[in-house]
PDB file of C-alpha atoms in Angstrom:
ATOM      1  CA  UNK A 294       0.000   0.000   0.000  1.00 38.00           C
ATOM      2  CA  UNK A 295       1.377   3.377  -0.932  1.00 41.00           C
ATOM      3  CA  UNK A 296       0.818   6.610   0.919  1.00 42.00           C
ATOM      4  CA  UNK A 297      -1.475   7.829  -1.871  1.00 41.00           C
ATOM      5  CA  UNK A 298      -3.660   4.771  -1.277  1.00 45.00           C
ATOM      6  CA  UNK A 299      -3.758   5.597   2.431  1.00 46.00           C
ATOM      7  CA  UNK A 300      -5.100   9.055   1.539  1.00 49.00           C
ATOM      8  CA  UNK A 301      -8.190   7.279   0.198  1.00 57.00           C
ATOM      9  CA  UNK A 302      -9.141   6.030   3.670  1.00 67.00           C
ATOM     10  CA  UNK A 303     -12.391   6.773   5.460  1.00 83.00           C
ATOM     11  CA  UNK A 304     -11.074   9.863   7.288  1.00 91.00           C
ATOM     12  CA  UNK A 305      -9.164  12.819   5.846  1.00 89.00           C
ATOM     13  CA  UNK A 306      -5.423  13.036   6.494  1.00 91.00           C
ATOM     14  CA  UNK A 307      -4.640  14.988   9.653  1.00 96.00           C
ATOM     15  CA  UNK A 308      -1.840  17.208  10.856  1.00 97.00           C
ATOM     16  CA  UNK A 309       1.814  16.177  10.811  1.00 98.00           C
ATOM     17  CA  UNK A 310       2.841  14.424  14.016  1.00 98.00           C
ATOM     18  CA  UNK A 311       5.663  15.884  16.101  1.00 98.00           C
ATOM     19  CA  UNK A 312       9.128  14.707  15.027  1.00 97.00           C
ATOM     20  CA  UNK A 313      10.011  14.710  18.739  1.00 98.00           C
ATOM     21  CA  UNK A 314       7.876  11.572  19.200  1.00 98.00           C
ATOM     22  CA  UNK A 315       7.805   9.981  15.735  1.00 98.00           C
ATOM     23  CA  UNK A 316      10.391   8.679  13.268  1.00 98.00           C
ATOM     24  CA  UNK A 317       9.366   9.170   9.643  1.00 98.00           C
ATOM     25  CA  UNK A 318       6.254  10.885   8.317  1.00 98.00           C
ATOM     26  CA  UNK A 319       3.076  10.416  10.374  1.00 98.00           C
ATOM     27  CA  UNK A 320      -0.210  12.315  10.401  1.00 98.00           C
ATOM     28  CA  UNK A 321      -2.861  12.390  13.112  1.00 98.00           C
ATOM     29  CA  UNK A 322      -6.491  13.462  12.743  1.00 97.00           C
ATOM     30  CA  UNK A 323      -8.398  13.804  16.001  1.00 96.00           C
ATOM     31  CA  UNK A 324     -11.860  12.293  15.643  1.00 96.00           C
ATOM     32  CA  UNK A 325     -12.977  12.635  19.268  1.00 95.00           C
ATOM     33  CA  UNK A 326     -11.291  15.081  21.599  1.00 92.00           C
ATOM     34  CA  UNK A 327     -11.216  14.544  25.347  1.00 80.00           C
ATOM     35  CA  UNK A 328     -13.937  16.016  27.479  1.00 76.00           C
ATOM     36  CA  UNK A 329     -15.117  15.708  31.072  1.00 77.00           C
ATOM     37  CA  UNK A 330     -17.966  13.380  30.095  1.00 88.00           C
ATOM     38  CA  UNK A 331     -16.290  10.667  28.007  1.00 91.00           C
ATOM     39  CA  UNK A 332     -12.628  10.911  29.105  1.00 94.00           C
ATOM     40  CA  UNK A 333     -11.657   9.443  25.719  1.00 96.00           C
ATOM     41  CA  UNK A 334      -9.573  10.668  22.787  1.00 97.00           C
ATOM     42  CA  UNK A 335      -9.865   8.955  19.394  1.00 97.00           C
ATOM     43  CA  UNK A 336      -7.551   9.619  16.468  1.00 97.00           C
ATOM     44  CA  UNK A 337      -6.876   8.347  12.969  1.00 98.00           C
ATOM     45  CA  UNK A 338      -3.113   7.850  12.613  1.00 98.00           C
ATOM     46  CA  UNK A 339      -1.413   7.353   9.232  1.00 98.00           C
ATOM     47  CA  UNK A 340       2.203   6.124   9.098  1.00 98.00           C
ATOM     48  CA  UNK A 341       4.173   6.169   5.840  1.00 98.00           C
ATOM     49  CA  UNK A 342       6.242   3.025   5.213  1.00 98.00           C
ATOM     50  CA  UNK A 343       9.025   2.786   7.797  1.00 98.00           C
ATOM     51  CA  UNK A 344       7.484   5.377  10.144  1.00 98.00           C
ATOM     52  CA  UNK A 345       6.895   4.664  13.824  1.00 98.00           C
ATOM     53  CA  UNK A 346       6.385   6.319  17.171  1.00 98.00           C
ATOM     54  CA  UNK A 347       8.724   6.349  20.174  1.00 98.00           C
ATOM     55  CA  UNK A 348       8.419   3.921  23.035  1.00 98.00           C
ATOM     56  CA  UNK A 349       5.592   5.248  25.215  1.00 98.00           C
ATOM     57  CA  UNK A 350       2.877   4.332  27.689  1.00 98.00           C
ATOM     58  CA  UNK A 351      -0.696   5.419  28.341  1.00 98.00           C
ATOM     59  CA  UNK A 352      -1.812   5.788  31.988  1.00 98.00           C
ATOM     60  CA  UNK A 353      -5.395   4.974  30.940  1.00 98.00           C
ATOM     61  CA  UNK A 354      -4.564   2.266  28.381  1.00 98.00           C
ATOM     62  CA  UNK A 355      -5.091   2.277  24.621  1.00 98.00           C
ATOM     63  CA  UNK A 356      -6.933   0.355  21.911  1.00 98.00           C
ATOM     64  CA  UNK A 357      -5.582   0.218  18.350  1.00 98.00           C
ATOM     65  CA  UNK A 358      -7.786  -0.792  15.403  1.00 98.00           C
ATOM     66  CA  UNK A 359      -5.804  -1.415  12.200  1.00 98.00           C
ATOM     67  CA  UNK A 360      -7.723  -0.039   9.217  1.00 97.00           C
ATOM     68  CA  UNK A 361      -5.254  -0.112   6.289  1.00 97.00           C
ATOM     69  CA  UNK A 362      -1.831  -1.450   5.320  1.00 97.00           C
ATOM     70  CA  UNK A 363       0.529  -3.452   7.507  1.00 98.00           C
ATOM     71  CA  UNK A 364       2.133  -2.357  10.740  1.00 98.00           C
ATOM     72  CA  UNK A 365       3.993  -3.444  13.828  1.00 98.00           C
ATOM     73  CA  UNK A 366       3.141  -3.394  17.510  1.00 98.00           C
ATOM     74  CA  UNK A 367       5.634  -4.281  20.227  1.00 98.00           C
ATOM     75  CA  UNK A 368       5.563  -4.261  24.015  1.00 98.00           C
ATOM     76  CA  UNK A 369       8.862  -3.781  25.840  1.00 97.00           C
ATOM     77  CA  UNK A 370      10.562  -7.167  26.308  1.00 96.00           C
ATOM     78  CA  UNK A 371       8.134  -8.984  23.971  1.00 96.00           C
ATOM     79  CA  UNK A 372       8.381 -10.017  20.304  1.00 96.00           C
ATOM     80  CA  UNK A 373       7.175  -7.587  17.658  1.00 96.00           C
ATOM     81  CA  UNK A 374       3.710  -8.382  16.228  1.00 97.00           C
ATOM     82  CA  UNK A 375       2.651  -7.874  12.618  1.00 98.00           C
ATOM     83  CA  UNK A 376      -0.698  -6.082  12.270  1.00 98.00           C
ATOM     84  CA  UNK A 377      -3.102  -6.250   9.318  1.00 98.00           C
ATOM     85  CA  UNK A 378      -6.339  -4.445   8.495  1.00 97.00           C
ATOM     86  CA  UNK A 379      -8.974  -5.537  11.014  1.00 98.00           C
ATOM     87  CA  UNK A 380      -6.560  -6.428  13.826  1.00 98.00           C
ATOM     88  CA  UNK A 381      -7.320  -4.980  17.268  1.00 98.00           C
ATOM     89  CA  UNK A 382      -4.762  -4.512  20.030  1.00 98.00           C
ATOM     90  CA  UNK A 383      -5.848  -3.799  23.620  1.00 98.00           C
ATOM     91  CA  UNK A 384      -3.023  -2.226  25.614  1.00 98.00           C
ATOM     92  CA  UNK A 385      -3.325  -2.193  29.383  1.00 98.00           C
ATOM     93  CA  UNK A 386      -2.583   0.995  31.334  1.00 98.00           C
ATOM     94  CA  UNK A 387       1.126   1.672  31.822  1.00 98.00           C
ATOM     95  CA  UNK A 388       2.402  -0.920  29.315  1.00 98.00           C
ATOM     96  CA  UNK A 389       5.467   0.416  27.467  1.00 98.00           C
ATOM     97  CA  UNK A 390       5.093  -0.121  23.706  1.00 98.00           C
ATOM     98  CA  UNK A 391       5.500   1.305  20.202  1.00 98.00           C
ATOM     99  CA  UNK A 392       3.657   0.921  16.890  1.00 98.00           C
ATOM    100  CA  UNK A 393       4.121   1.949  13.273  1.00 98.00           C
ATOM    101  CA  UNK A 394       4.263   0.879   9.638  1.00 98.00           C
ATOM    102  CA  UNK A 395       6.340  -1.932   8.186  1.00 98.00           C
ATOM    103  CA  UNK A 396       9.278  -1.008   5.987  1.00 97.00           C
ATOM    104  CA  UNK A 397       7.382  -1.642   2.753  1.00 97.00           C
ATOM    105  CA  UNK A 398       3.790  -0.665   3.605  1.00 98.00           C
ATOM    106  CA  UNK A 399       2.026   2.387   4.898  1.00 97.00           C
ATOM    107  CA  UNK A 400      -0.190   1.697   7.919  1.00 98.00           C
ATOM    108  CA  UNK A 401      -3.305   3.347   9.316  1.00 98.00           C
ATOM    109  CA  UNK A 402      -4.957   2.733  12.661  1.00 98.00           C
ATOM    110  CA  UNK A 403      -7.582   4.236  14.893  1.00 98.00           C
ATOM    111  CA  UNK A 404      -6.103   4.986  18.325  1.00 98.00           C
ATOM    112  CA  UNK A 405      -8.601   4.997  21.187  1.00 98.00           C
ATOM    113  CA  UNK A 406      -7.269   6.454  24.427  1.00 98.00           C
ATOM    114  CA  UNK A 407      -9.741   5.931  27.285  1.00 97.00           C
ATOM    115  CA  UNK A 408      -9.500   7.179  30.872  1.00 96.00           C
ATOM    116  CA  UNK A 409      -7.755  10.385  29.817  1.00 95.00           C
ATOM    117  CA  UNK A 410      -8.386  11.828  33.279  1.00 94.00           C
ATOM    118  CA  UNK A 411      -5.430   9.587  34.316  1.00 96.00           C
ATOM    119  CA  UNK A 412      -3.215  11.213  31.660  1.00 95.00           C
ATOM    120  CA  UNK A 413      -2.901  10.762  27.914  1.00 96.00           C
ATOM    121  CA  UNK A 414       0.624   9.590  27.089  1.00 98.00           C
ATOM    122  CA  UNK A 415       4.131   9.492  28.522  1.00 98.00           C
ATOM    123  CA  UNK A 416       6.709   9.609  25.721  1.00 98.00           C
ATOM    124  CA  UNK A 417       9.964   7.714  26.156  1.00 98.00           C
ATOM    125  CA  UNK A 418      13.072   7.077  24.022  1.00 98.00           C
ATOM    126  CA  UNK A 419      13.081   6.522  20.276  1.00 98.00           C
ATOM    127  CA  UNK A 420      12.736   3.024  18.863  1.00 98.00           C
ATOM    128  CA  UNK A 421      16.169   2.182  17.476  1.00 97.00           C
ATOM    129  CA  UNK A 422      16.581   0.818  13.963  1.00 96.00           C
ATOM    130  CA  UNK A 423      17.658  -2.514  15.505  1.00 95.00           C
ATOM    131  CA  UNK A 424      14.473  -2.653  17.605  1.00 96.00           C
ATOM    132  CA  UNK A 425      12.359  -1.658  14.609  1.00 97.00           C
ATOM    133  CA  UNK A 426      13.900  -4.322  12.406  1.00 94.00           C
ATOM    134  CA  UNK A 427      13.336  -6.949  15.097  1.00 87.00           C
ATOM    135  CA  UNK A 428      17.047  -7.704  15.562  1.00 62.00           C
TER     136      UNK A 428
END
């Protein structure tokens, strides 16, 4: 899947993600912003091939729903998992992890961040190329 194909997804492409927390080109479109009633943020995240986020954790947990392309998900100390369209990953609060596109495919997912009253995200160090490649 090319980036141009990813632009044909259900939601419009969002704003460029911060290079402080992402390697490669990533866009994020907020679909649901946090409020005092729902305590949930939902975003559509598009990673170009080879792009990924830093290691991080969510105090309130996170749910990822893969909607296009192929990507990776990895928890600290665990093997990397390959994600395809339709895969769902439930991440418990405080679990250190990263996610992004494979080297030859763009990847899009919906990120659901519940319990935002506990905090949204704590960013950690970059994922090294060795970690990304599964070495």
